[in-house]
């Protein structure tokens, strides 16, 4: 907000209203008041006085609205010519802004603000009377009590002219009529008797200027007060009462606005807390994401390692299967060889058995021959106990 005010004072163009609204929403009223009051441009212009002087009424409204009841110091700041923000608003003919200023200043300072004189002794009412701005004249007067109106209309500038003299000089009859009807009938005569530096009353001033319409109006006030004036005065009193009610309503709105700002502040704090929590969560999520990426990489590495191991196992399995096949083939070959060997062994056994049998037979034959040989060797007469011949002679 401070940066915005400094840039606005240095620049000449209108600001970004959206950005200004956002800045004002987050700036406490007391801090805003201090910034506007202390940061000045050339000729002691504040941001408020610049906004009014540069015809930026929206900016002025945005700056003043949050400051209701606390902006007295700011509103009494004077610039060149002794003008306050109220003088400048009257010069611009901005009735709404005049009304806003009157509802922003504290009630005890309202008359004092309207009665501030510039370098020429002009009050805000005098400025409005000179310009014949009847609406602003009415706005200024209905904001004051009867006593304050009378006092204000008695104020004289450096030429001892009152606001009545100024309106008479310019021939602004409607503004003159509004000022006269704002006070009780018994106070009119005294006001119309005030003389300026030339020792002229408002009526004499009008006559010297040749303001026929104004002369006729002022002469009518010299006559016995008409009942119509009493009715008009009551109407003005009703306007004053309505203005008081409006001021009270605006004060209530200001309090509601302050409360809303407090709520907004609390919501912003809560939002900041949540934002911080979300930031922490975001950081945690980022860490988790990094850990997830790292885990994915680890999983990928594990998968690659697993794939390598699977490939190695598959290769080993294939080699094992080949070895099994080779072993099976070798076993089959060995089984076949053993079968052949067994068959050969069986054949050998059979052959051996046959040979054994043959040998047995041969041995039997040999034994038989031996026996025969033995018999042969014996004498032919040898007999056994039976008397049989033991051996037959070999033939």
Short mmCIF file of C-alpha atoms in Angstrom, two decimals:
data_model
loop_
_atom_site.label_atom_id
_atom_site.label_comp_id
_atom_site.label_asym_id
_atom_site.label_seq_id
_atom_site.Cartn_x
_atom_site.Cartn_y
_atom_site.Cartn_z
CA UNK A 1 0.00 0.00 0.00
CA UNK A 2 2.83 2.41 0.86
CA UNK A 3 4.42 1.74 -2.52
CA UNK A 4 1.09 2.42 -4.25
CA UNK A 5 0.71 5.82 -2.51
CA UNK A 6 4.27 6.86 -3.38
CA UNK A 7 3.79 5.86 -7.02
CA UNK A 8 0.42 7.64 -7.18
CA UNK A 9 1.93 10.87 -5.85
CA UNK A 10 4.79 10.66 -8.39
CA UNK A 11 2.57 9.68 -11.34
CA UNK A 12 -0.07 11.74 -13.13
CA UNK A 13 -2.45 9.09 -14.44
CA UNK A 14 -5.34 7.35 -12.72
CA UNK A 15 -4.41 4.15 -10.85
CA UNK A 16 -5.68 0.63 -11.35
CA UNK A 17 -8.88 0.70 -9.28
CA UNK A 18 -9.00 -3.09 -8.93
CA UNK A 19 -5.48 -3.17 -7.48
CA UNK A 20 -6.32 -0.24 -5.21
CA UNK A 21 -9.40 -2.01 -3.85
CA UNK A 22 -7.33 -5.12 -3.16
CA UNK A 23 -4.65 -3.07 -1.39
CA UNK A 24 -7.21 -1.23 0.76
CA UNK A 25 -8.87 -4.49 1.75
CA UNK A 26 -5.66 -5.73 3.33
CA UNK A 27 -4.56 -2.42 4.91
CA UNK A 28 -5.77 -1.58 8.45
CA UNK A 29 -7.51 1.87 8.58
CA UNK A 30 -5.06 3.36 11.11
CA UNK A 31 -2.10 2.29 8.97
CA UNK A 32 -3.78 3.65 5.83
CA UNK A 33 -4.43 6.99 7.57
CA UNK A 34 -0.81 7.25 8.67
CA UNK A 35 0.45 6.52 5.17
CA UNK A 36 -1.85 9.07 3.48
CA UNK A 37 -1.08 11.72 6.11
CA UNK A 38 2.70 11.33 6.20
CA UNK A 39 3.57 10.60 2.56
CA UNK A 40 3.44 13.92 0.70
CA UNK A 41 4.21 15.09 -2.78
CA UNK A 42 5.20 18.54 -3.99
CA UNK A 43 3.44 21.46 -2.25
CA UNK A 44 2.51 19.05 0.60
CA UNK A 45 -0.14 17.28 -1.48
CA UNK A 46 -1.44 14.09 0.08
CA UNK A 47 -2.81 11.21 -2.02
CA UNK A 48 -6.34 12.36 -1.08
CA UNK A 49 -5.77 15.97 -2.19
CA UNK A 50 -4.17 14.72 -5.41
CA UNK A 51 -7.12 12.42 -6.11
CA UNK A 52 -9.57 15.33 -5.73
CA UNK A 53 -7.41 17.79 -7.68
CA UNK A 54 -6.80 15.33 -10.53
CA UNK A 55 -10.49 14.52 -10.88
CA UNK A 56 -10.16 10.97 -9.57
CA UNK A 57 -13.26 10.90 -7.34
CA UNK A 58 -13.34 7.09 -7.20
CA UNK A 59 -9.86 7.07 -5.69
CA UNK A 60 -10.89 9.72 -3.15
CA UNK A 61 -13.96 7.69 -2.19
CA UNK A 62 -11.90 4.51 -1.79
CA UNK A 63 -9.36 6.29 0.39
CA UNK A 64 -11.91 8.02 2.62
CA UNK A 65 -14.47 5.26 3.12
CA UNK A 66 -12.35 3.15 5.55
CA UNK A 67 -11.35 6.28 7.55
CA UNK A 68 -14.75 7.39 8.85
CA UNK A 69 -14.33 8.95 12.27
CA UNK A 70 -10.50 8.83 12.35
CA UNK A 71 -9.44 11.09 9.46
CA UNK A 72 -9.60 14.53 11.16
CA UNK A 73 -5.86 15.18 10.88
CA UNK A 74 -5.86 14.26 7.19
CA UNK A 75 -8.90 16.40 6.35
CA UNK A 76 -7.39 19.50 7.99
CA UNK A 77 -4.20 19.30 5.91
CA UNK A 78 -3.79 22.48 3.82
CA UNK A 79 -2.02 22.93 0.49
CA UNK A 80 -1.27 25.95 -1.66
CA UNK A 81 -3.82 28.71 -1.23
CA UNK A 82 -4.77 27.28 2.17
CA UNK A 83 -7.18 24.77 0.66
CA UNK A 84 -8.29 21.64 2.49
CA UNK A 85 -9.73 18.53 0.82
CA UNK A 86 -13.20 20.00 1.47
CA UNK A 87 -12.31 23.27 -0.31
CA UNK A 88 -11.08 21.26 -3.32
CA UNK A 89 -14.19 19.05 -3.39
CA UNK A 90 -16.40 22.19 -3.37
CA UNK A 91 -14.31 23.75 -6.15
CA UNK A 92 -14.80 20.56 -8.21
CA UNK A 93 -18.56 20.78 -7.59
CA UNK A 94 -18.61 17.15 -6.40
CA UNK A 95 -21.54 17.02 -3.99
CA UNK A 96 -21.13 13.31 -3.23
CA UNK A 97 -17.50 13.82 -2.27
CA UNK A 98 -18.41 16.82 -0.10
CA UNK A 99 -21.01 14.68 1.62
CA UNK A 100 -18.51 11.86 2.11
CA UNK A 101 -15.96 14.23 3.67
CA UNK A 102 -18.60 15.62 6.04
CA UNK A 103 -19.55 12.09 7.08
CA UNK A 104 -15.88 11.08 7.44
CA UNK A 105 -14.81 13.87 9.79
CA UNK A 106 -15.80 13.34 13.44
CA UNK A 107 -19.05 15.10 14.40
CA UNK A 108 -17.27 17.41 16.85
CA UNK A 109 -14.99 18.69 14.06
CA UNK A 110 -17.54 19.12 11.29
CA UNK A 111 -18.24 22.82 11.85
CA UNK A 112 -14.55 23.54 12.35
CA UNK A 113 -13.72 21.88 9.01
CA UNK A 114 -16.40 23.79 7.09
CA UNK A 115 -15.28 27.04 8.77
CA UNK A 116 -11.58 26.65 7.82
CA UNK A 117 -10.47 29.71 5.85
CA UNK A 118 -8.17 29.62 2.84
CA UNK A 119 -5.67 32.37 1.98
CA UNK A 120 -8.46 34.72 0.96
CA UNK A 121 -10.57 34.02 4.02
CA UNK A 122 -12.97 31.81 2.05
CA UNK A 123 -14.67 28.95 3.84
CA UNK A 124 -16.04 25.94 1.98
CA UNK A 125 -19.48 27.63 2.18
CA UNK A 126 -18.06 30.82 0.65
CA UNK A 127 -16.59 28.80 -2.25
CA UNK A 128 -19.96 27.15 -2.87
CA UNK A 129 -21.78 30.54 -2.65
CA UNK A 130 -19.37 32.17 -5.13
CA UNK A 131 -19.99 29.37 -7.60
CA UNK A 132 -23.74 29.33 -6.99
CA UNK A 133 -23.71 25.60 -6.27
CA UNK A 134 -26.99 25.48 -4.37
CA UNK A 135 -26.84 21.73 -3.75
CA UNK A 136 -23.44 21.95 -2.05
CA UNK A 137 -24.57 25.01 -0.06
CA UNK A 138 -27.50 22.98 1.20
CA UNK A 139 -25.29 19.95 1.90
CA UNK A 140 -22.89 22.03 3.99
CA UNK A 141 -25.60 23.75 5.99
CA UNK A 142 -27.85 20.78 6.77
CA UNK A 143 -24.86 19.02 8.37
CA UNK A 144 -24.69 21.73 11.07
CA UNK A 145 -26.84 22.75 13.99
CA UNK A 146 -28.82 26.02 13.83
CA UNK A 147 -26.29 27.83 15.98
CA UNK A 148 -23.42 26.61 13.81
CA UNK A 149 -25.22 27.77 10.62
CA UNK A 150 -25.68 31.25 12.03
CA UNK A 151 -22.03 31.33 13.11
CA UNK A 152 -20.86 30.14 9.70
CA UNK A 153 -22.91 32.78 7.87
CA UNK A 154 -21.31 35.43 10.10
CA UNK A 155 -17.75 34.54 9.00
CA UNK A 156 -16.13 37.25 6.82
CA UNK A 157 -13.28 36.97 4.32
CA UNK A 158 -10.31 39.37 4.00
CA UNK A 159 -12.67 41.91 2.39
CA UNK A 160 -15.17 41.40 5.24
CA UNK A 161 -17.63 39.78 2.85
CA UNK A 162 -19.86 37.00 4.24
CA UNK A 163 -21.12 34.08 2.16
CA UNK A 164 -24.30 36.17 1.65
CA UNK A 165 -22.19 39.01 0.18
CA UNK A 166 -20.39 36.53 -2.13
CA UNK A 167 -23.62 35.02 -3.46
CA UNK A 168 -25.06 38.55 -3.90
CA UNK A 169 -21.95 39.70 -5.80
CA UNK A 170 -22.26 36.80 -8.26
CA UNK A 171 -26.06 37.08 -8.51
CA UNK A 172 -26.68 33.52 -7.34
CA UNK A 173 -30.20 34.04 -6.03
CA UNK A 174 -30.99 30.37 -5.42
CA UNK A 175 -27.89 29.88 -3.27
CA UNK A 176 -28.73 33.09 -1.38
CA UNK A 177 -32.28 31.90 -0.77
CA UNK A 178 -31.01 28.53 0.52
CA UNK A 179 -28.68 30.21 3.05
CA UNK A 180 -31.43 32.54 4.31
CA UNK A 181 -33.99 29.76 4.73
CA UNK A 182 -31.53 27.63 6.71
CA UNK A 183 -31.70 29.87 9.78
CA UNK A 184 -34.54 30.96 12.08
CA UNK A 185 -36.46 34.04 10.91
CA UNK A 186 -35.33 36.11 13.88
CA UNK A 187 -31.67 35.69 12.88
CA UNK A 188 -32.05 36.90 9.29
CA UNK A 189 -32.12 40.62 10.01
CA UNK A 190 -28.80 40.55 11.88
CA UNK A 191 -27.08 38.67 9.05
CA UNK A 192 -28.40 41.06 6.43
CA UNK A 193 -27.07 43.97 8.46
CA UNK A 194 -23.42 42.84 8.30
CA UNK A 195 -21.28 45.27 6.29
CA UNK A 196 -18.21 44.50 4.20
CA UNK A 197 -15.02 46.55 3.82
CA UNK A 198 -16.94 49.01 1.63
CA UNK A 199 -19.51 49.38 4.45
CA UNK A 200 -22.21 47.73 2.36
CA UNK A 201 -24.80 45.22 3.46
CA UNK A 202 -25.73 42.40 1.08
CA UNK A 203 -28.72 44.44 -0.14
CA UNK A 204 -26.61 47.56 -0.72
CA UNK A 205 -24.01 45.37 -2.46
CA UNK A 206 -26.71 43.98 -4.78
CA UNK A 207 -28.01 47.44 -5.57
CA UNK A 208 -24.51 48.70 -6.40
CA UNK A 209 -24.00 45.71 -8.69
CA UNK A 210 -27.36 46.17 -10.39
CA UNK A 211 -28.57 42.67 -9.45
CA UNK A 212 -32.32 43.30 -9.74
CA UNK A 213 -33.46 39.76 -8.93
CA UNK A 214 -31.17 39.61 -5.92
CA UNK A 215 -32.31 43.05 -4.76
CA UNK A 216 -35.94 41.96 -4.91
CA UNK A 217 -35.17 38.81 -2.90
CA UNK A 218 -33.28 40.69 -0.19
CA UNK A 219 -35.94 43.38 0.05
CA UNK A 220 -38.56 40.69 0.61
CA UNK A 221 -36.55 39.58 3.64
CA UNK A 222 -36.58 43.10 4.96
CA UNK A 223 -40.37 42.97 5.20
CA UNK A 224 -42.15 41.18 8.05
CA UNK A 225 -41.25 37.50 7.87
CA UNK A 226 -43.73 35.53 5.79
CA UNK A 227 -45.30 32.30 7.04
CA UNK A 228 -43.79 30.63 4.00
CA UNK A 229 -40.34 31.17 5.49
CA UNK A 230 -41.30 29.34 8.65
CA UNK A 231 -42.48 26.41 6.54
CA UNK A 232 -39.26 26.49 4.51
CA UNK A 233 -37.19 26.61 7.67
CA UNK A 234 -39.02 23.57 9.07
CA UNK A 235 -38.28 21.77 5.85
CA UNK A 236 -34.62 22.64 6.27
CA UNK A 237 -34.71 21.41 9.84
CA UNK A 238 -36.14 18.12 8.58
CA UNK A 239 -33.28 17.87 6.09
CA UNK A 240 -30.83 18.42 8.95
CA UNK A 241 -32.47 15.62 10.93
CA UNK A 242 -32.36 13.33 7.90
CA UNK A 243 -28.66 14.14 7.46
CA UNK A 244 -28.01 13.22 11.10
CA UNK A 245 -29.77 9.90 10.59
CA UNK A 246 -27.77 9.30 7.43
CA UNK A 247 -24.55 10.14 9.26
CA UNK A 248 -25.51 7.71 12.02
CA UNK A 249 -26.31 5.04 9.46
CA UNK A 250 -22.96 5.62 7.77
CA UNK A 251 -21.24 5.39 11.15
CA UNK A 252 -22.94 2.06 11.71
CA UNK A 253 -21.85 1.00 8.25
CA UNK A 254 -18.34 2.11 9.13
CA UNK A 255 -18.42 -0.01 12.27
CA UNK A 256 -19.78 -2.93 10.25
CA UNK A 257 -17.07 -2.31 7.69
CA UNK A 258 -14.42 -2.29 10.42
CA UNK A 259 -15.88 -5.51 11.80
CA UNK A 260 -15.93 -6.98 8.32
CA UNK A 261 -12.30 -5.97 7.87
CA UNK A 262 -11.46 -7.65 11.15
CA UNK A 263 -13.24 -10.75 9.94
CA UNK A 264 -11.42 -10.47 6.64
CA UNK A 265 -8.17 -10.08 8.57
CA UNK A 266 -8.98 -13.18 10.62
CA UNK A 267 -9.89 -15.04 7.44
CA UNK A 268 -6.67 -13.88 5.82
CA UNK A 269 -4.68 -15.08 8.83
CA UNK A 270 -6.48 -18.40 8.64
CA UNK A 271 -5.90 -18.43 4.90
CA UNK A 272 -2.21 -17.66 5.47
CA UNK A 273 -2.05 -20.48 8.00
CA UNK A 274 -3.73 -22.82 5.55
CA UNK A 275 -1.46 -21.56 2.79
CA UNK A 276 1.57 -22.27 4.97
CA UNK A 277 0.16 -25.70 5.80
CA UNK A 278 -0.47 -26.32 2.10
CA UNK A 279 3.07 -25.15 1.35
CA UNK A 280 4.39 -27.62 3.91
CA UNK A 281 2.18 -30.33 2.47
CA UNK A 282 3.40 -29.38 -0.99
CA UNK A 283 6.99 -29.68 0.19
CA UNK A 284 6.19 -33.02 1.78
CA UNK A 285 4.49 -34.12 -1.43
CA UNK A 286 7.55 -33.01 -3.39
CA UNK A 287 9.74 -35.03 -1.04
CA UNK A 288 7.38 -37.99 -1.33
CA UNK A 289 7.42 -37.58 -5.07
CA UNK A 290 11.21 -37.53 -5.06
CA UNK A 291 11.21 -40.58 -2.80
CA UNK A 292 8.67 -42.21 -5.13
CA UNK A 293 10.86 -41.45 -8.11
CA UNK A 294 13.83 -42.84 -6.21
CA UNK A 295 11.78 -45.91 -5.22
CA UNK A 296 10.68 -46.34 -8.82
CA UNK A 297 14.31 -46.14 -9.87
CA UNK A 298 15.23 -48.69 -7.22
CA UNK A 299 12.35 -50.90 -8.35
CA UNK A 300 13.50 -50.43 -11.93
CA UNK A 301 17.04 -51.35 -10.91
CA UNK A 302 15.72 -54.36 -8.99
CA UNK A 303 13.62 -55.36 -11.96
CA UNK A 304 16.63 -55.08 -14.23
CA UNK A 305 18.67 -57.11 -11.75
CA UNK A 306 15.81 -59.61 -11.49
CA UNK A 307 15.59 -59.77 -15.26
CA UNK A 308 19.33 -60.39 -15.44
CA UNK A 309 19.06 -63.07 -12.78
CA UNK A 310 16.04 -64.56 -14.53
CA UNK A 311 17.99 -64.57 -17.78
CA UNK A 312 20.97 -66.12 -16.03
CA UNK A 313 18.72 -68.70 -14.37
CA UNK A 314 17.04 -69.40 -17.69
CA UNK A 315 20.47 -69.80 -19.25
CA UNK A 316 21.56 -72.02 -16.37
CA UNK A 317 18.31 -73.96 -16.63
CA UNK A 318 18.88 -74.41 -20.34
CA UNK A 319 22.44 -75.52 -19.70
CA UNK A 320 21.20 -77.83 -16.95
CA UNK A 321 18.57 -79.22 -19.26
CA UNK A 322 21.24 -79.73 -21.90
CA UNK A 323 23.46 -81.41 -19.31
CA UNK A 324 20.51 -83.57 -18.18
CA UNK A 325 19.85 -84.52 -21.78
CA UNK A 326 23.54 -85.23 -22.23
CA UNK A 327 23.57 -87.25 -19.01
CA UNK A 328 20.45 -89.06 -20.09
CA UNK A 329 22.04 -89.83 -23.43
CA UNK A 330 25.21 -90.91 -21.64
CA UNK A 331 23.13 -92.98 -19.23
CA UNK A 332 21.26 -94.50 -22.10
CA UNK A 333 24.53 -95.25 -23.80
CA UNK A 334 25.89 -96.67 -20.57
CA UNK A 335 22.67 -98.64 -20.07
CA UNK A 336 22.96 -99.95 -23.62
CA UNK A 337 26.64 -100.73 -23.07
CA UNK A 338 25.81 -102.46 -19.80
CA UNK A 339 23.06 -104.36 -21.53
CA UNK A 340 25.54 -105.37 -24.21
CA UNK A 341 28.07 -106.23 -21.53
CA UNK A 342 25.43 -108.16 -19.62
CA UNK A 343 24.47 -109.99 -22.77
CA UNK A 344 28.11 -110.66 -23.54
CA UNK A 345 28.63 -111.74 -19.92
CA UNK A 346 25.64 -114.01 -20.16
CA UNK A 347 27.01 -115.36 -23.39
CA UNK A 348 30.39 -115.76 -21.72
CA UNK A 349 28.69 -117.44 -18.72
CA UNK A 350 26.86 -119.73 -21.08
CA UNK A 351 30.09 -120.32 -22.94
CA UNK A 352 31.90 -120.86 -19.66
CA UNK A 353 29.16 -123.14 -18.48
CA UNK A 354 29.32 -124.99 -21.73
CA UNK A 355 33.10 -125.05 -21.44
CA UNK A 356 32.81 -126.15 -17.84
CA UNK A 357 30.34 -128.78 -18.84
CA UNK A 358 32.65 -129.80 -21.60
CA UNK A 359 35.53 -129.83 -19.18
CA UNK A 360 33.43 -131.79 -16.70
CA UNK A 361 32.58 -134.22 -19.44
CA UNK A 362 36.19 -134.30 -20.52
CA UNK A 363 37.26 -134.86 -16.95
CA UNK A 364 34.68 -137.60 -16.60
CA UNK A 365 36.00 -139.13 -19.77
CA UNK A 366 39.53 -138.77 -18.54
CA UNK A 367 38.59 -140.32 -15.24
CA UNK A 368 36.98 -143.07 -17.06
CA UNK A 369 40.13 -143.50 -19.10
CA UNK A 370 42.21 -143.34 -16.02
CA UNK A 371 40.11 -145.98 -14.48
CA UNK A 372 40.40 -148.05 -17.53
CA UNK A 373 44.09 -147.39 -17.56
CA UNK A 374 44.33 -148.52 -14.02
CA UNK A 375 42.48 -151.68 -14.79
CA UNK A 376 44.66 -152.20 -17.69
CA UNK A 377 47.74 -151.89 -15.68
CA UNK A 378 46.59 -154.52 -13.33
CA UNK A 379 47.18 -158.11 -14.21
CA UNK A 380 44.46 -159.86 -16.08
CA UNK A 381 44.08 -162.30 -13.27
CA UNK A 382 43.50 -159.82 -10.62
CA UNK A 383 40.04 -160.06 -9.34
CA UNK A 384 38.21 -158.36 -6.59
CA UNK A 385 36.69 -159.95 -3.62
CA UNK A 386 33.88 -161.27 -5.74
CA UNK A 387 36.20 -162.86 -8.04
CA UNK A 388 35.19 -160.53 -10.87
CA UNK A 389 37.78 -159.26 -13.12
CA UNK A 390 38.55 -155.63 -12.25
CA UNK A 391 39.60 -154.48 -15.65
CA UNK A 392 38.82 -155.55 -18.93
CA UNK A 393 41.67 -155.73 -21.20
CA UNK A 394 41.68 -152.77 -23.48
CA UNK A 395 41.04 -153.88 -26.87
#
